[in-house]
Coordinates of C-alpha atoms in Angstrom, one line a residue:
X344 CA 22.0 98.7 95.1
X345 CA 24.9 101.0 95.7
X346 CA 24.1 100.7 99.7
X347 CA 24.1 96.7 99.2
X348 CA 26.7 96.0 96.9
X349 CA 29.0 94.5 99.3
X350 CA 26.0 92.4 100.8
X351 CA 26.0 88.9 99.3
X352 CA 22.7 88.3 100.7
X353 CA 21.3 91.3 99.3
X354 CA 22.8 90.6 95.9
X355 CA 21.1 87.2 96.6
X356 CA 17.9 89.1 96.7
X357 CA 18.7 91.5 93.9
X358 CA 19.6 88.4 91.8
X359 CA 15.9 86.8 92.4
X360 CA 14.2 90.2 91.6
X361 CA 15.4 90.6 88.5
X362 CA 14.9 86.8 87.6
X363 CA 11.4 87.7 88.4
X364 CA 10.9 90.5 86.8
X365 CA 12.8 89.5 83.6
X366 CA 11.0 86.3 83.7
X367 CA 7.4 88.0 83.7
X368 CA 8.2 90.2 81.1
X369 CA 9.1 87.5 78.8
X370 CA 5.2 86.4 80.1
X371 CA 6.9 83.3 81.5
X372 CA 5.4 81.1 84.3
X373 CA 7.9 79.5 86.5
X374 CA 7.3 76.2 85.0
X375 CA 7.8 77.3 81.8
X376 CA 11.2 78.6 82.4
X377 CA 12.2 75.4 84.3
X378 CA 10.9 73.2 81.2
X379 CA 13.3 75.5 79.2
X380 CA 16.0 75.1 81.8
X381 CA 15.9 71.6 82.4
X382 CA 15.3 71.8 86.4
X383 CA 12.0 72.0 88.9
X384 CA 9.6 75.1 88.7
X385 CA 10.8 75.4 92.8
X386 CA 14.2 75.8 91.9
X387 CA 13.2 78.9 89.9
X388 CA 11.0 79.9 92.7
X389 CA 14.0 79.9 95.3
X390 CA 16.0 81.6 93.2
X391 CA 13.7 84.5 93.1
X392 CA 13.2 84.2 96.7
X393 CA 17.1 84.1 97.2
X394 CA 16.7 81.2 99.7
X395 CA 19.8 79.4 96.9
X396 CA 22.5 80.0 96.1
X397 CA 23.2 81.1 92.6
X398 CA 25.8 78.6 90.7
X399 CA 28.0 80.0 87.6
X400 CA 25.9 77.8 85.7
X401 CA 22.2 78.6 86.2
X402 CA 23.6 82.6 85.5
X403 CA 25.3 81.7 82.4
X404 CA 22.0 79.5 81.4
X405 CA 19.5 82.6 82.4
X406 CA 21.8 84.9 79.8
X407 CA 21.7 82.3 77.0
X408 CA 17.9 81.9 77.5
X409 CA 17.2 85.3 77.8
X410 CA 19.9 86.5 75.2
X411 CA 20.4 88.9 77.8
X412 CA 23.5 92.0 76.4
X413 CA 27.0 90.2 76.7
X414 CA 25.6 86.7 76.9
X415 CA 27.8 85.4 74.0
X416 CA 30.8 86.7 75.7
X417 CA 29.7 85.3 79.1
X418 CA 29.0 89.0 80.4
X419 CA 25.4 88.8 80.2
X420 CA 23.6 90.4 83.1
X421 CA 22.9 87.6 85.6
X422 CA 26.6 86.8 85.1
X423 CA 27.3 89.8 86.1
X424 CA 25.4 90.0 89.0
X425 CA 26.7 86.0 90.0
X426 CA 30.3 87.6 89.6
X427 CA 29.2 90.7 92.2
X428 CA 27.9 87.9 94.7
X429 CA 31.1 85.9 94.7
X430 CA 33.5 88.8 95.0
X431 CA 31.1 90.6 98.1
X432 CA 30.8 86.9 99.2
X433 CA 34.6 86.3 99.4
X434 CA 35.3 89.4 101.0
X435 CA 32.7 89.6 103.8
X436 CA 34.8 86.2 104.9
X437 CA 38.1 88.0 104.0
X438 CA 39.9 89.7 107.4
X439 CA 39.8 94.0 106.9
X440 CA 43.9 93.5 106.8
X441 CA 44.1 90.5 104.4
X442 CA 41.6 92.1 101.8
X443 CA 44.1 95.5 102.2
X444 CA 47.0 93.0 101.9
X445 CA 45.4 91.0 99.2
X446 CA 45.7 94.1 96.8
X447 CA 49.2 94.6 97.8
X448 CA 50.4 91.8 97.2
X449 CA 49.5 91.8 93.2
X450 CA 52.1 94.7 92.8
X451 CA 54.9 92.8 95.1
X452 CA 57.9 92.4 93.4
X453 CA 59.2 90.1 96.0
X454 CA 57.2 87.3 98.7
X455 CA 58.8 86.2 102.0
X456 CA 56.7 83.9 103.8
X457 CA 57.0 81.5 107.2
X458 CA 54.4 78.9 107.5
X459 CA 53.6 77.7 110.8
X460 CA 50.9 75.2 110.0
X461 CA 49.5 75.1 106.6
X462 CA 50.6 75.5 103.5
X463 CA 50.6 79.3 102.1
X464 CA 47.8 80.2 100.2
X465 CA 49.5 80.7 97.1
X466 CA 51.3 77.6 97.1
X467 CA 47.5 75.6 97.8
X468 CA 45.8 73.8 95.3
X469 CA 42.4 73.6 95.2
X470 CA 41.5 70.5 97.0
X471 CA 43.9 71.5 99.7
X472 CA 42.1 74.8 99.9
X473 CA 38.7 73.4 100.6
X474 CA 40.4 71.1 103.0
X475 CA 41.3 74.0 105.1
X476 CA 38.5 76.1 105.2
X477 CA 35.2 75.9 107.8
X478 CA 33.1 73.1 106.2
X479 CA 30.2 74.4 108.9
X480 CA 30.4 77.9 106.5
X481 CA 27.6 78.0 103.7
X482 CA 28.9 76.4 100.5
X483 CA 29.3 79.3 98.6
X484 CA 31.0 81.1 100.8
X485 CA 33.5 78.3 100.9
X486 CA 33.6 78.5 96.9
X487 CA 34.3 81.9 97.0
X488 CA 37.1 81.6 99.6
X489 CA 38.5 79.0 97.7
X490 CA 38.4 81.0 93.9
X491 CA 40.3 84.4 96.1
X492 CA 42.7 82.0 96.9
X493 CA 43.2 80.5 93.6
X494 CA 43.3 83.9 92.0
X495 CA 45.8 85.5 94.2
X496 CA 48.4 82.9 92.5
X497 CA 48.3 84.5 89.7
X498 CA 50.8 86.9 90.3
X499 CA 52.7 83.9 89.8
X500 CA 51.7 84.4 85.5
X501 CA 53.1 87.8 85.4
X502 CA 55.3 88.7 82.6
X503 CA 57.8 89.2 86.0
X504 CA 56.3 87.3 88.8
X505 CA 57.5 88.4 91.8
X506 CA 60.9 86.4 93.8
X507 CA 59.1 84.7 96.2
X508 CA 61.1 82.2 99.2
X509 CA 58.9 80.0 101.1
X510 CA 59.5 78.6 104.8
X511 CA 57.4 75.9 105.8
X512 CA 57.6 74.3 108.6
X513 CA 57.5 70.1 108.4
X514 CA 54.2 70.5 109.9
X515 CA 53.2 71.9 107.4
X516 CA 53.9 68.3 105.2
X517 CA 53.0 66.2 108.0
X518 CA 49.2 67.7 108.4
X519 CA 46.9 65.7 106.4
X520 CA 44.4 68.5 105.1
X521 CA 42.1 66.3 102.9
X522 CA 43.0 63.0 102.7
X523 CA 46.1 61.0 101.6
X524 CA 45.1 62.0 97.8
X525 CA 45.1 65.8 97.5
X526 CA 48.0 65.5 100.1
X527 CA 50.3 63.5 97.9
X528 CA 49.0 66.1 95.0
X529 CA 50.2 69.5 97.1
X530 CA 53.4 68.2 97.8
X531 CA 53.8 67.1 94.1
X532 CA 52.9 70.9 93.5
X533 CA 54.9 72.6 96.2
X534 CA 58.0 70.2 94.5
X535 CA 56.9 72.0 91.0
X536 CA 56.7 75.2 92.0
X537 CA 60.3 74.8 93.9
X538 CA 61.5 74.1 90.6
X539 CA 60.8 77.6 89.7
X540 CA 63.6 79.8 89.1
X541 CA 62.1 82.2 91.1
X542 CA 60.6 80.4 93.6
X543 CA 62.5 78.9 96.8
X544 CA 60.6 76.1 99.3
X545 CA 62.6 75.6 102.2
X546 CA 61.5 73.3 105.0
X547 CA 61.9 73.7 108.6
X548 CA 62.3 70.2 110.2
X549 CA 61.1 69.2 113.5
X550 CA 65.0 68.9 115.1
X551 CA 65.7 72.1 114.4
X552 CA 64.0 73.5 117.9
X553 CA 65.0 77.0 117.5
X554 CA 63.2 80.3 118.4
X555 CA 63.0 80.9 114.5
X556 CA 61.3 78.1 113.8
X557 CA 58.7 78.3 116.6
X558 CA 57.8 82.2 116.1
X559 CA 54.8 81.8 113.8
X560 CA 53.8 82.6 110.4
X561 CA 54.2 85.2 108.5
X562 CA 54.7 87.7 105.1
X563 CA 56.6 90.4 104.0
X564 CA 56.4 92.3 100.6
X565 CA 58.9 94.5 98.8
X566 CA 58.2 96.9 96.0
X567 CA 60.2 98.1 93.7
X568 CA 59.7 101.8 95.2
X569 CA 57.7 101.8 98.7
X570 CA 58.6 100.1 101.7
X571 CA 58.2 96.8 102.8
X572 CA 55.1 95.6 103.9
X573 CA 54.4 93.0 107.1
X574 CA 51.1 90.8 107.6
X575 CA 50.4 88.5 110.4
X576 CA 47.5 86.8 110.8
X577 CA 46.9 84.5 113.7
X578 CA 43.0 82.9 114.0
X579 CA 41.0 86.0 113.8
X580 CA 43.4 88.7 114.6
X581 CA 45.5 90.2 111.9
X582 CA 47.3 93.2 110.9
X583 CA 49.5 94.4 108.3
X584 CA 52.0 97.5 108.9
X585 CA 54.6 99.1 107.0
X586 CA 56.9 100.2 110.1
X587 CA 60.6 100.4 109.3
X588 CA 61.0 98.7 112.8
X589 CA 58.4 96.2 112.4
X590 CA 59.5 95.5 108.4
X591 CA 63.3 95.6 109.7
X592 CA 62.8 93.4 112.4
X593 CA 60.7 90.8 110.3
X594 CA 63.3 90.8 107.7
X595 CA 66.2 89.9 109.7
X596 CA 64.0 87.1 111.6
X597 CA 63.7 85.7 108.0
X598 CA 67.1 85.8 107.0
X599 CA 67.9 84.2 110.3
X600 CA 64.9 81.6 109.3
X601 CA 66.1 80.9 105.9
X602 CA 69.6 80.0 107.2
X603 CA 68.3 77.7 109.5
X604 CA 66.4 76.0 107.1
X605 CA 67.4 73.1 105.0
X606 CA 68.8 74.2 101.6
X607 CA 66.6 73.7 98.2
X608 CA 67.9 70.8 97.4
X609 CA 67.7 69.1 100.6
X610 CA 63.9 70.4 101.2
X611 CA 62.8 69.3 97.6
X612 CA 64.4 66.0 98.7
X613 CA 62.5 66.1 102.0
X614 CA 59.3 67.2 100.5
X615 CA 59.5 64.1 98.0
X616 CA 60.1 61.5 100.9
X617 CA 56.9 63.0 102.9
X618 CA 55.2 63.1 100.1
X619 CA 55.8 59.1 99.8
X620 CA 54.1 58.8 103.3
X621 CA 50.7 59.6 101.5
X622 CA 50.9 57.0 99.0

């Protein structure tokens, strides 16, 4: 498998063989493993066609039925290979300079960030994360899109999470990604998190028409001994650099932004009043 490992659709396959062949060694027939499931002897026969897609769930079940090794610590070995699908899943979706910035950006000990349109990804809840992503994209792709996202936050749960200041533009509150519900929720969050002592949320409001507020989206990382790191992503083009000029320039656009910007106070205040538009 070391050829396919970043393949989800051959882990997909991989996943059905050894289903199969686990299955027939226990002298199972398909029905009898889906009476001793609980579902339909055709689920278990996709399954080890790969033509579904595997759930956390029916893994996890698979291991406990099969007592497979690590299955009481939910490390068994079709959990395993579920975990291997999601992760080759998620980054076959992932841009080449987001899954290199993706990796810097757990050892950032500072986040600067303009948002253009959406809300940054680690300020997005879940719902709000669905709500962005391409509903026409299988749903377990979306899944795993949507789990990368959630687990990039966590750098917010360090023993030092990083500084991180925020820019978002008021479009950014005024776009209704999923409904008037998960809306009112992300502001609600993007209030909480501004509450943070290490965490600024400034918003950009629509009458401030200045070249700083209509250049874009963007981050930079610091480190505590490497230099700064830029990424811009825009549709499918992306890159991320760590040119002095490029880093330099970036910086001072977002020291130019942040004064611009209303202060913390005043965007927690805004952020509370849009948020009163979804209710």
């Amino acid at each position: 498998m070391s050829s396919d490992q970043h393949d989800p659709d051959a882990l997909r396959v991989h996943f059905g063989m050894e289903l199969r062949r686990t299955r027939t060694r226990a002298d199972l027939s398909q029905g009898q493993l889906a009476t001793a499931l609980g579902c339909t002897p055709q689920w278990i026969c996709q399954l080890e066609k790969a033509t579904k897609p595997v759930s956390p769930q029916t893994a996890l079940d698979l291991d406990t039925y099969f007592k497979t090794e690590g299955w009481e610590r939910e490390d068994g070995h079709f959990n395993r290979i579920y975990k291997t699908i999601r992760r080759a899943g998620r980054n076959r979706v992932l841009h080449a300079s987001f899954d290199s910035f993706r990796m810097q950006e757990r050892r950032a000990i500072s986040v600067r960030a303009v948002a253009a349109q959406l809300v940054p990804g680690l300020l997005q809840l879940e719902g709000y994360a669905a709500g962005v992503m391409d509903q026409n994209e299988p749903a377990e792709i979306v899944d795993a899109r949507v789990a990368g996202r959630m687990e990039r936050q966590q750098i917010f749960n360090r023993e030092h999470p990083p500084q991180a200041i925020f820019v978002l533009d008021e479009s950014v509150l005024r776009r209704p990604i999923g409904g008037p519900k998960i809306m009112a929720d992300q502001i609600d969050h993007l209030v909480s998190m501004a509450r943070r002592p290490n965490v600024q949320i400034l918003v950009m409001p629509f009458d401030r028409v200045t070249p700083t507020a209509l250049a874009g989206s963007s981050i930079l990382l610091s480190f505590s001994k490497e230099p700064d790191l830029l990424y811009v992503e825009s549709g499918t083009v992306s890159f991320l650099t760590d040119s002095r000029d490029e880093t330099f320039k970036m910086g001072i656009h977002f020291i130019t932004t942040v004064s611009e910007a209303l202060s913390q106070n005043e965007s927690i205040e805004f952020m509370s009043r849009a948020r009163e538009e979804y209710l």
